[in-house]
Tab-separated table of C-alpha atoms in Angstrom:
chain	number	residue	atom	x	y	z
M	19	MET	CA	95.317	101.952	120.581
M	20	SER	CA	98.358	104.222	120.490
M	21	ASN	CA	100.364	104.975	123.631
M	22	ILE	CA	100.478	108.707	123.945
M	23	PRO	CA	102.229	109.923	127.025
M	24	GLU	CA	100.694	112.664	129.294
M	25	ASN	CA	104.347	114.436	130.084
M	26	LEU	CA	105.187	114.884	126.380
M	27	LYS	CA	103.995	117.465	123.791
M	28	TYR	CA	103.116	116.633	119.965
M	29	THR	CA	102.731	117.957	116.643
M	30	SER	CA	100.413	116.740	113.642
M	31	ASP	CA	102.978	115.572	111.998
M	32	HIS	CA	103.462	112.933	114.730
M	33	GLU	CA	106.639	114.227	116.488
M	34	TRP	CA	106.894	114.014	120.248
M	35	ALA	CA	109.118	116.502	122.054
M	36	ARG	CA	109.913	116.326	125.566
M	37	ILE	CA	110.523	119.805	127.353
M	38	GLU	CA	113.431	120.169	129.721
M	39	GLY	CA	114.132	123.734	130.724
M	40	ASN	CA	115.135	125.493	127.238
M	41	LYS	CA	115.861	122.221	125.839
M	42	ALA	CA	113.657	119.574	124.046
M	43	VAL	CA	114.251	116.153	123.485
M	44	VAL	CA	112.307	115.053	119.908
M	45	GLY	CA	111.142	111.830	118.500
M	46	ILE	CA	108.563	110.103	116.636
M	47	THR	CA	105.158	109.206	118.210
M	48	ASP	CA	104.102	105.470	118.597
M	49	HIS	CA	101.312	106.132	115.883
M	50	ALA	CA	103.935	107.011	113.569
M	51	GLN	CA	106.479	104.048	114.312
M	52	ASN	CA	103.592	101.801	113.988
M	53	THR	CA	102.139	103.216	110.460
M	54	LEU	CA	105.991	103.390	109.219
M	55	GLY	CA	106.222	99.782	110.540
M	56	ASP	CA	109.808	98.191	110.586
M	57	VAL	CA	112.307	100.893	110.907
M	58	VAL	CA	115.496	100.304	109.038
M	59	TYR	CA	117.294	103.426	108.651
M	60	VAL	CA	117.482	106.659	110.311
M	61	GLU	CA	119.039	109.760	108.566
M	62	LEU	CA	120.466	112.020	111.120
M	63	PRO	CA	121.484	115.836	111.023
M	64	LYS	CA	124.497	117.327	112.412
M	65	VAL	CA	124.976	118.817	116.076
M	66	GLY	CA	124.882	122.187	115.723
M	67	ARG	CA	122.429	122.650	112.775
M	68	LYS	CA	119.914	125.248	113.288
M	69	VAL	CA	116.701	124.135	111.998
M	70	ALA	CA	113.225	125.912	111.966
M	71	LYS	CA	109.895	125.065	113.256
M	72	GLY	CA	108.491	122.748	110.971
M	73	GLU	CA	111.549	121.962	108.950
M	74	ALA	CA	112.783	118.564	107.686
M	75	PHE	CA	115.885	117.541	109.495
M	76	GLY	CA	116.182	113.976	108.690
M	77	THR	CA	114.669	110.715	107.456
M	78	VAL	CA	113.091	107.587	108.573
M	79	GLU	CA	113.005	104.744	106.577
M	80	SER	CA	110.811	101.146	107.109
M	81	VAL	CA	111.607	98.375	104.851
M	82	LYS	CA	108.781	99.845	102.457
M	83	ALA	CA	108.584	103.718	103.248
M	84	VAL	CA	110.662	106.768	103.378
M	85	SER	CA	109.330	109.329	105.807
M	86	GLU	CA	110.655	112.829	106.295
M	87	LEU	CA	110.898	114.258	110.074
M	88	PHE	CA	109.963	117.748	110.840
M	89	SER	CA	111.179	119.706	113.749
M	90	PRO	CA	108.562	120.488	116.201
M	91	LEU	CA	110.124	123.728	117.228
M	92	SER	CA	113.103	126.325	116.131
M	93	GLY	CA	116.416	125.959	117.743
M	94	THR	CA	119.921	124.774	117.460
M	95	ILE	CA	120.402	120.603	117.473
M	96	THR	CA	122.629	120.142	120.168
M	97	LYS	CA	122.895	115.980	120.268
M	98	ILE	CA	121.789	113.538	117.972
M	99	ASN	CA	120.989	109.812	119.183
M	100	GLU	CA	123.934	107.717	117.465
M	101	GLU	CA	122.387	104.272	118.826
M	102	LEU	CA	119.867	104.823	115.970
M	103	THR	CA	122.495	104.103	113.389
M	104	GLY	CA	123.205	101.086	114.498
M	105	GLU	CA	119.859	99.942	116.044
M	106	PRO	CA	116.979	101.697	114.128
M	107	GLU	CA	114.498	99.664	115.281
M	108	LEU	CA	114.652	101.174	118.741
M	109	LEU	CA	112.152	103.700	117.122
M	110	ASN	CA	109.844	100.589	116.912
M	111	THR	CA	110.522	98.930	120.544
M	112	ASP	CA	111.306	101.953	122.720
M	113	THR	CA	110.388	105.382	120.506
M	114	TYR	CA	109.686	107.662	123.693
M	115	SER	CA	112.844	106.883	125.313
M	116	ASP	CA	115.636	104.899	123.825
M	117	GLY	CA	114.574	105.951	120.568
M	118	TRP	CA	114.739	109.812	120.775
M	119	ILE	CA	116.149	111.218	117.712
M	120	ILE	CA	117.680	115.069	118.747
M	121	GLU	CA	117.754	117.341	121.223
M	122	ILE	CA	117.278	121.304	120.373
M	123	GLU	CA	118.219	124.168	122.266
M	124	LEU	CA	115.313	126.234	121.548
M	125	SER	CA	115.611	129.588	120.104
M	126	ASP	CA	111.851	130.684	120.695
M	127	THR	CA	110.010	129.288	123.796
M	128	LYS	CA	106.828	130.865	122.482
M	129	GLU	CA	106.627	128.157	120.150
M	130	LEU	CA	105.671	125.733	122.964
M	131	ALA	CA	102.268	127.043	122.984
M	132	GLU	CA	101.499	125.781	119.474
M	133	LEU	CA	102.163	122.188	120.072
M	134	LEU	CA	99.576	119.741	121.090
M	135	ASP	CA	99.258	118.083	124.519
M	136	ALA	CA	98.478	114.115	124.842
M	137	ALA	CA	94.626	115.191	124.686
M	138	ALA	CA	94.623	117.128	121.714
M	139	TYR	CA	97.209	114.866	119.835
M	140	ALA	CA	94.964	111.564	120.985
M	141	LYS	CA	91.854	113.777	119.245
M	142	LEU	CA	93.632	114.437	116.150
M	143	LEU	CA	94.444	110.730	115.936
M	144	GLN	CA	90.893	110.144	116.476
M	145	ASN	CA	89.594	112.046	113.924
M	146	GLY	CA	91.948	110.185	111.188
K	5	MET	CA	85.428	101.492	93.097
K	6	THR	CA	88.135	99.289	95.201
K	7	ARG	CA	87.888	95.696	94.893
K	8	ARG	CA	88.033	92.836	97.448
K	9	THR	CA	89.246	89.564	97.486
K	10	PRO	CA	87.026	86.511	98.774
K	11	LEU	CA	89.750	86.651	101.599
K	12	ASN	CA	89.118	90.322	102.879
K	13	GLU	CA	87.073	89.775	105.734
K	14	ALA	CA	89.531	87.241	106.836
K	15	HIS	CA	92.417	89.624	106.775
K	16	ARG	CA	90.405	92.270	108.595
K	17	ALA	CA	89.920	89.575	111.376
K	18	LEU	CA	93.628	89.011	111.804
K	19	GLY	CA	94.538	92.671	111.816
K	20	ALA	CA	96.107	93.267	108.667
K	21	ARG	CA	96.629	96.596	107.792
K	22	MET	CA	95.097	97.132	103.993
K	23	VAL	CA	95.986	99.474	101.614
K	24	ASP	CA	95.133	100.087	97.949
K	25	PHE	CA	97.066	97.834	95.646
K	26	ALA	CA	96.444	98.482	91.799
K	27	GLY	CA	92.454	98.900	92.861
K	28	TRP	CA	92.301	96.292	95.267
K	29	ASP	CA	92.019	96.613	98.687
K	30	MET	CA	95.316	94.409	100.071
K	31	PRO	CA	96.764	93.430	103.007
K	32	VAL	CA	100.313	95.063	103.411
K	33	GLN	CA	101.534	93.463	106.657
K	34	TYR	CA	99.668	92.089	109.324
K	35	SER	CA	102.059	92.053	112.263
K	36	SER	CA	105.466	93.249	111.069
K	37	VAL	CA	107.286	93.050	107.167
K	38	ILE	CA	110.541	91.718	108.797
K	39	ALA	CA	108.397	89.369	110.836
K	40	GLU	CA	106.528	88.005	107.685
K	41	HIS	CA	109.709	88.155	105.538
K	42	GLU	CA	111.261	85.940	108.014
K	43	ALA	CA	108.729	83.576	108.617
K	44	VAL	CA	108.721	82.854	104.661
K	45	ARG	CA	112.460	82.207	104.635
K	46	ASN	CA	112.709	80.068	107.556
K	47	SER	CA	109.077	78.342	107.900
K	48	VAL	CA	105.983	79.122	105.774
K	49	GLY	CA	104.062	82.251	104.982
K	50	LEU	CA	100.441	82.406	103.261
K	51	PHE	CA	99.768	85.269	100.644
K	52	ASP	CA	96.363	85.947	99.273
K	53	VAL	CA	97.253	86.689	95.608
K	54	SER	CA	93.399	86.239	94.149
K	55	HIS	CA	93.868	90.027	92.617
K	56	MET	CA	96.014	88.267	90.108
K	57	GLY	CA	94.411	87.538	86.527
K	58	GLU	CA	93.842	84.646	85.074
K	59	VAL	CA	92.892	84.327	80.936
K	60	GLU	CA	92.301	80.884	79.481
K	61	PHE	CA	92.616	79.668	75.964
K	62	ALA	CA	90.380	76.569	75.187
K	63	GLY	CA	90.219	74.825	71.681
K	64	PRO	CA	92.417	73.268	68.887
K	65	GLY	CA	95.107	75.622	68.374
K	66	ALA	CA	95.425	77.025	71.872
K	67	LEU	CA	99.105	76.117	72.125
K	68	GLU	CA	100.220	78.026	68.817
K	69	THR	CA	97.671	80.711	69.565
K	70	VAL	CA	99.369	81.809	73.007
K	71	ASN	CA	102.980	80.923	71.676
K	72	GLY	CA	102.134	83.624	69.079
K	73	LEU	CA	101.865	85.796	71.945
K	74	ILE	CA	104.111	84.816	74.688
K	75	SER	CA	108.247	85.235	74.349
K	76	ASN	CA	108.651	81.343	76.027
K	77	ASP	CA	107.748	78.710	74.095
K	78	LEU	CA	104.953	76.231	75.536
K	79	ALA	CA	106.151	73.561	72.823
K	80	ARG	CA	109.047	72.937	74.789
K	81	ILE	CA	107.389	71.714	77.833
K	82	ALA	CA	104.959	69.078	78.881
K	83	ASP	CA	101.265	69.119	79.834
K	84	GLY	CA	101.549	69.681	83.775
K	85	GLN	CA	104.219	72.219	83.473
K	86	ALA	CA	104.117	75.760	83.528
K	87	VAL	CA	106.849	78.572	82.178
K	88	TYR	CA	107.500	82.127	83.100
K	89	ALA	CA	107.142	84.645	80.063
K	90	GLY	CA	106.636	88.193	78.579
K	91	LEU	CA	103.928	89.552	76.813
K	92	LEU	CA	105.624	91.871	74.726
K	93	ASN	CA	104.901	94.990	72.160
K	94	GLU	CA	106.590	95.424	68.985
K	95	GLN	CA	109.161	97.076	70.505
K	96	GLY	CA	109.876	94.283	72.615
K	97	GLY	CA	109.195	95.901	75.773
K	98	PHE	CA	106.497	94.087	78.356
K	99	VAL	CA	103.080	94.547	78.403
K	100	ASP	CA	103.412	92.287	81.166
K	101	ASP	CA	105.015	88.941	82.890
K	102	VAL	CA	103.225	86.465	82.865
K	103	VAL	CA	102.765	82.469	83.906
K	104	ALA	CA	101.584	79.928	81.483
K	105	TYR	CA	100.323	76.772	82.068
K	106	ARG	CA	99.820	73.853	80.052
K	107	PHE	CA	97.141	71.621	80.589
K	108	SER	CA	97.271	70.513	77.203
K	109	PRO	CA	97.768	71.747	73.650
K	110	GLU	CA	94.294	72.950	73.670
K	111	ARG	CA	93.712	74.344	77.009
K	112	ILE	CA	96.452	77.331	78.169
K	113	LEU	CA	95.607	79.471	81.676
K	114	ILE	CA	97.987	82.286	81.665
K	115	CYS	CA	98.366	84.318	85.031
K	116	VAL	CA	98.507	87.949	84.644
K	117	ASN	CA	99.321	90.843	87.150
K	118	ALA	CA	96.628	92.639	88.924
K	119	SER	CA	97.525	95.817	87.896
K	120	ASN	CA	97.490	94.878	84.022
K	121	ARG	CA	94.322	92.477	84.053
K	122	ASP	CA	92.275	94.374	81.847
K	123	LYS	CA	95.223	95.717	79.556
K	124	ASP	CA	96.415	92.247	79.109
K	125	PHE	CA	93.358	91.054	78.051
K	126	ALA	CA	92.208	93.934	75.563
K	127	TRP	CA	95.679	93.160	74.292
K	128	MET	CA	95.324	89.470	73.925
K	129	LYS	CA	92.060	89.676	72.215
K	130	ALA	CA	93.463	92.260	69.889
K	131	HIS	CA	96.494	90.212	68.858
K	132	ALA	CA	95.402	86.580	69.340
K	133	ARG	CA	95.576	84.804	65.882
K	134	GLY	CA	93.380	81.434	66.434
K	135	VAL	CA	91.715	81.222	69.755
K	136	ALA	CA	89.994	83.853	71.286
K	137	PRO	CA	91.090	84.348	74.969
K	138	VAL	CA	88.340	84.307	77.827
K	139	ASP	CA	89.097	86.305	81.149
K	140	ARG	CA	88.407	83.654	84.005
K	141	GLY	CA	89.786	86.130	86.821
K	142	ASP	CA	86.613	86.207	88.453
K	143	GLU	CA	86.596	82.420	88.775
K	144	TYR	CA	89.561	81.913	90.564
K	145	ALA	CA	91.094	83.058	94.044
K	146	GLN	CA	94.867	82.088	94.571
K	147	ILE	CA	96.816	81.555	97.951
K	148	ALA	CA	100.500	81.285	97.811
K	149	VAL	CA	102.343	78.966	100.337
K	150	GLN	CA	105.909	79.762	100.414
K	151	GLY	CA	108.836	78.665	102.564
K	152	PRO	CA	110.675	75.527	103.595
K	153	LYS	CA	107.714	74.131	105.513
K	154	ALA	CA	105.379	74.867	102.442
K	155	ALA	CA	105.322	71.595	100.914
K	156	GLY	CA	104.969	69.611	104.292
K	157	LEU	CA	101.951	71.845	105.183
K	158	VAL	CA	100.179	71.483	101.862
K	159	GLN	CA	101.095	67.887	102.202
K	160	ARG	CA	99.287	66.998	105.385
K	161	LEU	CA	96.110	68.777	103.564
K	162	THR	CA	96.057	66.901	100.268
K	163	LYS	CA	95.980	63.148	99.427
K	164	THR	CA	97.755	64.514	95.778
K	165	ASP	CA	101.211	63.378	96.347
K	166	THR	CA	103.192	66.732	95.983
K	167	SER	CA	106.362	65.304	95.635
K	168	LYS	CA	105.772	64.397	92.010
K	169	ILE	CA	104.918	68.323	91.446
K	170	GLY	CA	108.479	69.792	90.461
K	171	THR	CA	109.132	72.956	90.339
K	172	TYR	CA	107.199	74.855	87.721
K	173	ARG	CA	104.858	71.727	87.618
K	174	PHE	CA	101.269	71.785	88.412
K	175	ALA	CA	98.421	68.976	89.451
K	176	GLU	CA	95.125	69.533	90.015
K	177	GLY	CA	93.445	67.877	93.025
K	178	GLU	CA	91.813	69.001	96.564
K	179	VAL	CA	93.547	70.599	99.117
K	180	ALA	CA	91.894	70.713	102.683
K	181	GLY	CA	88.754	69.792	100.787
K	182	VAL	CA	89.069	72.633	98.343
K	183	ARG	CA	89.348	71.731	94.529
K	184	CYS	CA	92.911	73.336	93.365
K	185	ILE	CA	95.244	73.471	91.030
K	186	ILE	CA	98.309	72.858	92.677
K	187	SER	CA	101.321	74.874	91.351
K	188	ARG	CA	104.834	74.604	92.396
K	189	THR	CA	105.903	78.472	91.549
K	190	GLY	CA	105.867	81.334	93.651
K	191	TYR	CA	107.597	84.924	93.988
K	192	THR	CA	109.589	84.273	96.771
K	193	GLY	CA	112.675	82.479	96.081
K	194	GLU	CA	111.577	79.658	98.457
K	195	ASP	CA	110.016	76.356	97.767
K	196	GLY	CA	106.451	76.628	97.819
K	197	PHE	CA	102.973	76.470	95.808
K	198	GLU	CA	100.362	78.750	94.289
K	199	LEU	CA	96.977	77.462	95.296
K	200	TYR	CA	94.277	78.341	92.596
K	201	CYS	CA	90.552	77.644	93.606
K	202	ALA	CA	87.276	78.873	93.294
K	203	PRO	CA	86.225	82.063	95.065
K	204	ASP	CA	84.062	80.306	97.306
K	205	GLY	CA	86.451	77.887	98.351
K	206	ALA	CA	89.146	80.475	99.620
K	207	VAL	CA	88.439	81.203	102.789
K	208	ALA	CA	88.067	77.685	104.062
K	209	LEU	CA	91.171	76.869	101.773
K	210	TRP	CA	93.053	79.756	103.975
K	211	ASN	CA	91.785	78.948	107.191
K	212	ALA	CA	92.744	75.209	106.913
K	213	LEU	CA	96.351	76.356	105.953
K	214	LEU	CA	96.415	78.693	108.967
K	215	ASP	CA	95.449	75.709	111.119
K	216	ALA	CA	97.232	73.068	109.787
K	217	GLY	CA	100.561	75.290	109.666
K	218	GLN	CA	100.471	76.530	113.426
K	219	GLN	CA	103.292	73.540	114.359
K	220	ASP	CA	105.083	75.531	111.451
K	221	GLY	CA	104.634	78.808	112.822
K	222	VAL	CA	102.566	79.874	109.285
K	223	LYS	CA	102.134	83.946	109.230
K	224	PRO	CA	99.622	85.142	107.216
K	225	CYS	CA	102.144	87.510	104.885
K	226	GLY	CA	101.087	90.859	103.041
K	227	LEU	CA	102.408	92.494	100.098
K	228	GLY	CA	105.331	94.574	101.970
K	229	CYS	CA	107.396	91.201	102.711
K	230	ARG	CA	106.170	89.849	99.030
K	231	ASP	CA	107.907	92.871	97.746
K	232	SER	CA	111.313	92.383	100.229
K	233	LEU	CA	111.221	88.890	99.501
K	234	ARG	CA	111.291	89.183	95.650
K	235	THR	CA	113.879	91.923	95.659
K	236	GLU	CA	116.385	89.846	97.261
K	237	MET	CA	116.067	87.435	94.498
K	238	LYS	CA	115.700	90.387	92.175
K	239	TYR	CA	112.451	89.090	90.441
K	240	ALA	CA	111.378	91.823	88.581
K	241	LEU	CA	108.124	93.555	89.220
K	242	TYR	CA	106.199	94.894	86.477
K	243	GLY	CA	105.665	98.765	86.662
K	244	ASN	CA	108.985	99.315	88.995
K	245	ASP	CA	111.629	97.100	86.992
K	246	ILE	CA	110.212	95.917	83.773
K	247	ASP	CA	107.451	97.977	81.688
K	248	ASP	CA	106.677	98.546	77.915
K	249	THR	CA	109.494	100.704	77.414
K	250	HIS	CA	112.429	98.125	78.765
K	251	THR	CA	113.031	95.463	76.545
K	252	ALA	CA	113.068	91.696	77.962
K	253	LEU	CA	116.951	91.651	76.990
K	254	GLU	CA	117.529	95.134	78.820
K	255	ALA	CA	115.935	93.360	81.862
K	256	GLY	CA	118.237	90.408	81.961
K	257	LEU	CA	115.497	88.133	81.003
K	258	GLY	CA	116.623	86.655	77.774
K	259	TRP	CA	116.101	83.347	79.371
K	260	ILE	CA	112.401	83.818	78.982
K	261	VAL	CA	112.759	84.760	75.118
K	262	LYS	CA	112.958	82.206	72.781
K	263	LEU	CA	114.315	83.891	69.712
K	264	ASP	CA	114.377	80.447	67.845
K	265	LYS	CA	110.720	79.335	68.050
K	266	ALA	CA	108.131	80.526	65.518
K	267	ALA	CA	107.236	84.211	65.204
K	268	PHE	CA	105.917	86.056	68.575
K	269	ILE	CA	105.251	89.728	69.094
K	270	GLY	CA	108.215	91.626	69.968
K	271	LYS	CA	110.726	88.977	68.290
K	272	ASP	CA	111.866	91.149	65.222
K	273	ALA	CA	112.783	93.768	67.495
K	274	LEU	CA	114.773	91.701	70.207
K	275	VAL	CA	116.819	89.974	67.030
K	276	ALA	CA	117.721	93.291	65.922
K	277	GLN	CA	118.748	94.551	69.592
K	278	LYS	CA	120.659	91.539	70.094
K	279	ALA	CA	122.521	91.831	66.849
K	280	ALA	CA	123.184	95.611	67.500
K	281	GLY	CA	123.884	94.896	71.368
K	282	VAL	CA	122.044	95.605	74.285
K	283	LYS	CA	122.568	99.413	75.170
K	284	ARG	CA	121.449	99.136	78.793
K	285	LYS	CA	121.047	96.298	81.827
K	286	LEU	CA	118.860	96.262	84.974
K	287	VAL	CA	121.809	95.097	87.877
K	288	GLY	CA	121.584	94.445	91.370
K	289	LEU	CA	123.276	96.623	93.214
K	290	GLU	CA	124.438	97.221	96.582
K	291	LEU	CA	125.310	100.517	98.389
K	292	THR	CA	128.580	100.708	100.189
K	293	GLY	CA	127.550	104.361	101.964
K	294	ALA	CA	124.692	104.927	104.267
K	295	GLY	CA	121.098	104.828	103.035
K	296	ILE	CA	118.641	102.791	101.325
K	297	PRO	CA	118.060	102.771	97.468
K	298	ARG	CA	114.437	103.363	96.518
K	299	HIS	CA	112.478	103.296	92.800
K	300	GLY	CA	113.131	106.616	90.860
K	301	TYR	CA	116.727	107.509	92.664
K	302	PRO	CA	119.089	108.743	90.072
K	303	ILE	CA	122.153	106.334	89.158
K	304	LEU	CA	125.232	108.877	88.817
K	305	LYS	CA	128.754	108.400	87.359
K	306	GLU	CA	130.966	110.852	87.880
K	307	GLY	CA	127.862	112.975	88.857
K	308	VAL	CA	126.232	112.363	85.745
K	309	ARG	CA	123.044	110.651	85.537
K	310	VAL	CA	123.124	107.420	83.893
K	311	GLY	CA	120.466	105.234	85.275
K	312	GLU	CA	117.539	104.912	87.635
K	313	VAL	CA	116.428	102.656	90.330
K	314	THR	CA	113.859	100.480	89.614
K	315	SER	CA	113.485	98.831	92.900
K	316	GLY	CA	115.447	99.025	96.198
K	317	THR	CA	114.963	98.347	100.150
K	318	MET	CA	116.715	97.120	103.056
K	319	GLY	CA	116.975	93.230	102.477
K	320	PRO	CA	115.687	91.618	105.762
K	321	SER	CA	117.442	88.269	105.006
K	322	VAL	CA	120.670	89.912	103.301
K	323	LYS	CA	120.726	92.645	106.070
K	324	LYS	CA	121.897	95.139	103.399
K	325	PRO	CA	120.586	98.000	101.476
K	326	ILE	CA	120.378	96.643	98.038
K	327	GLY	CA	118.714	97.910	94.772
K	328	ILE	CA	117.898	96.849	91.399
K	329	GLY	CA	118.209	99.565	88.452
K	330	TYR	CA	119.176	99.935	84.811
K	331	VAL	CA	122.888	101.142	84.015
K	332	PRO	CA	124.672	101.807	80.778
K	333	THR	CA	125.850	97.987	79.623
K	334	GLU	CA	129.752	99.184	80.309
K	335	LEU	CA	128.596	99.975	83.733
K	336	ALA	CA	126.992	96.799	84.285
K	337	ALA	CA	129.732	94.175	85.060
K	338	GLU	CA	130.202	92.893	88.613
K	339	GLY	CA	132.374	95.619	90.606
K	340	SER	CA	131.746	98.395	88.632
K	341	THR	CA	131.221	101.363	91.232
K	342	PHE	CA	128.827	104.433	90.521
K	343	ASP	CA	126.648	106.493	93.388
K	344	VAL	CA	123.115	106.498	93.895
K	345	GLU	CA	121.408	110.052	94.772
K	346	ILE	CA	119.294	109.944	97.604
K	347	ARG	CA	118.029	113.126	98.683
K	348	GLY	CA	120.668	115.018	97.049
K	349	ARG	CA	123.442	113.099	98.649
K	350	ALA	CA	125.861	111.044	96.411
K	351	VAL	CA	126.007	107.633	98.134
K	352	PRO	CA	128.585	105.249	96.545
K	353	ALA	CA	127.329	101.687	95.112
K	354	VAL	CA	128.853	98.628	93.776
K	355	VAL	CA	127.320	95.956	90.932
K	356	VAL	CA	126.983	92.932	92.724
K	357	LYS	CA	126.131	89.275	91.446
K	358	THR	CA	122.003	88.420	91.992
K	359	PRO	CA	120.380	87.248	93.597
K	360	PHE	CA	121.301	88.628	96.237
K	361	LEU	CA	120.380	86.147	98.849
K	362	LYS	CA	122.712	83.627	98.276
K	363	LYS	CA	121.320	79.864	99.549
K	364	PRO	CA	123.669	77.493	101.552
């Protein structure tokens, strides 16, 4: 069973967002990392880049596959997790904490209402 | 209709993640690709390769018939030996890459890729001059036991002296009480065996290998690490690195093409290509910038597309982003530099010596 923390918001693209005031810390879910398998490379965006909700902002590569990362919310990227350059496996071992990917300063907090809560995301996974 | 090997339930019981591969429901991984890759490099791993096809030529003239179909030469090897070979089309491109087992001049068994099984059989049937092929694919399951501890593991389960079975040689015997062809072959770059048995013996054989291999840390392994292991060795994968449009000489597989033997399909084209000079070559490349090369990515020289990556991964043992691809012959020398285009970005790469994995 996938680990789905209660305090986070989710997208149907299997990203999570931790909302901190007008900022969101973003990563990929336990289900996503498990599906990808061993992560060996993360392509990060530049700090300062503006992203729209649903826009691809980077990629995660496992030994076998390439997967795009989609922004759960619109805004400006204020931080990237540079640890992932040297230790991409953090996405497998600690995806909800040390494996965070970017921080976004939100430009439209109304979008928050469109994210899934833990129960809705769990249901989405169940329904395959 | 997705096909299942006799080990399908066993894979599910072990928690394998299953994928469709060439119409077969196959395990891609059980635990993690990297853990399985390392088990094969450092101890021993088991692969279900029952989806591979087998075609038999039996009767007087079998050797000559097969020799007219394959690029390598069965006349140069002894009974009990096998050769890696190409089934080539008239242009010298690959219909498939195969392993041919010489039991005797009157009995040859050819192991073909799962994805090409029906195509190969039809092609052999159409082109065989002499003995007719028989599709034996449903009569064999196959388990690959690969890694430095493979020989010890197999030996504990058989009375056959495996030390007498050299590389690309085989014997018939029982392993764990199951009648097998015990073949010292594989696709990982490690020592090991491919065990061919009847489908109804596969589960007993698989379980016996898992049990007896516990002391070695044996792991069941999926298609994921099979691909990373073979890529580190620059072993070609049909459909990626070789296909009907690339010739054996371009693929760097001149060693499996015996141009001095009697006629075989594709020979004339290869003789002509050799005389004219081979225009493109399959090389090993390493990225010197950030990223991972993947199948289909363009290879650029000064911004111009000159070739394409055919396979690539982050090599779990070599710990580098490595790839295989076709480039013009003038760019094929070791040390030659170019770029690989990754999602619109030109990432520098260099041609390196292969195999990527250097054995001590």
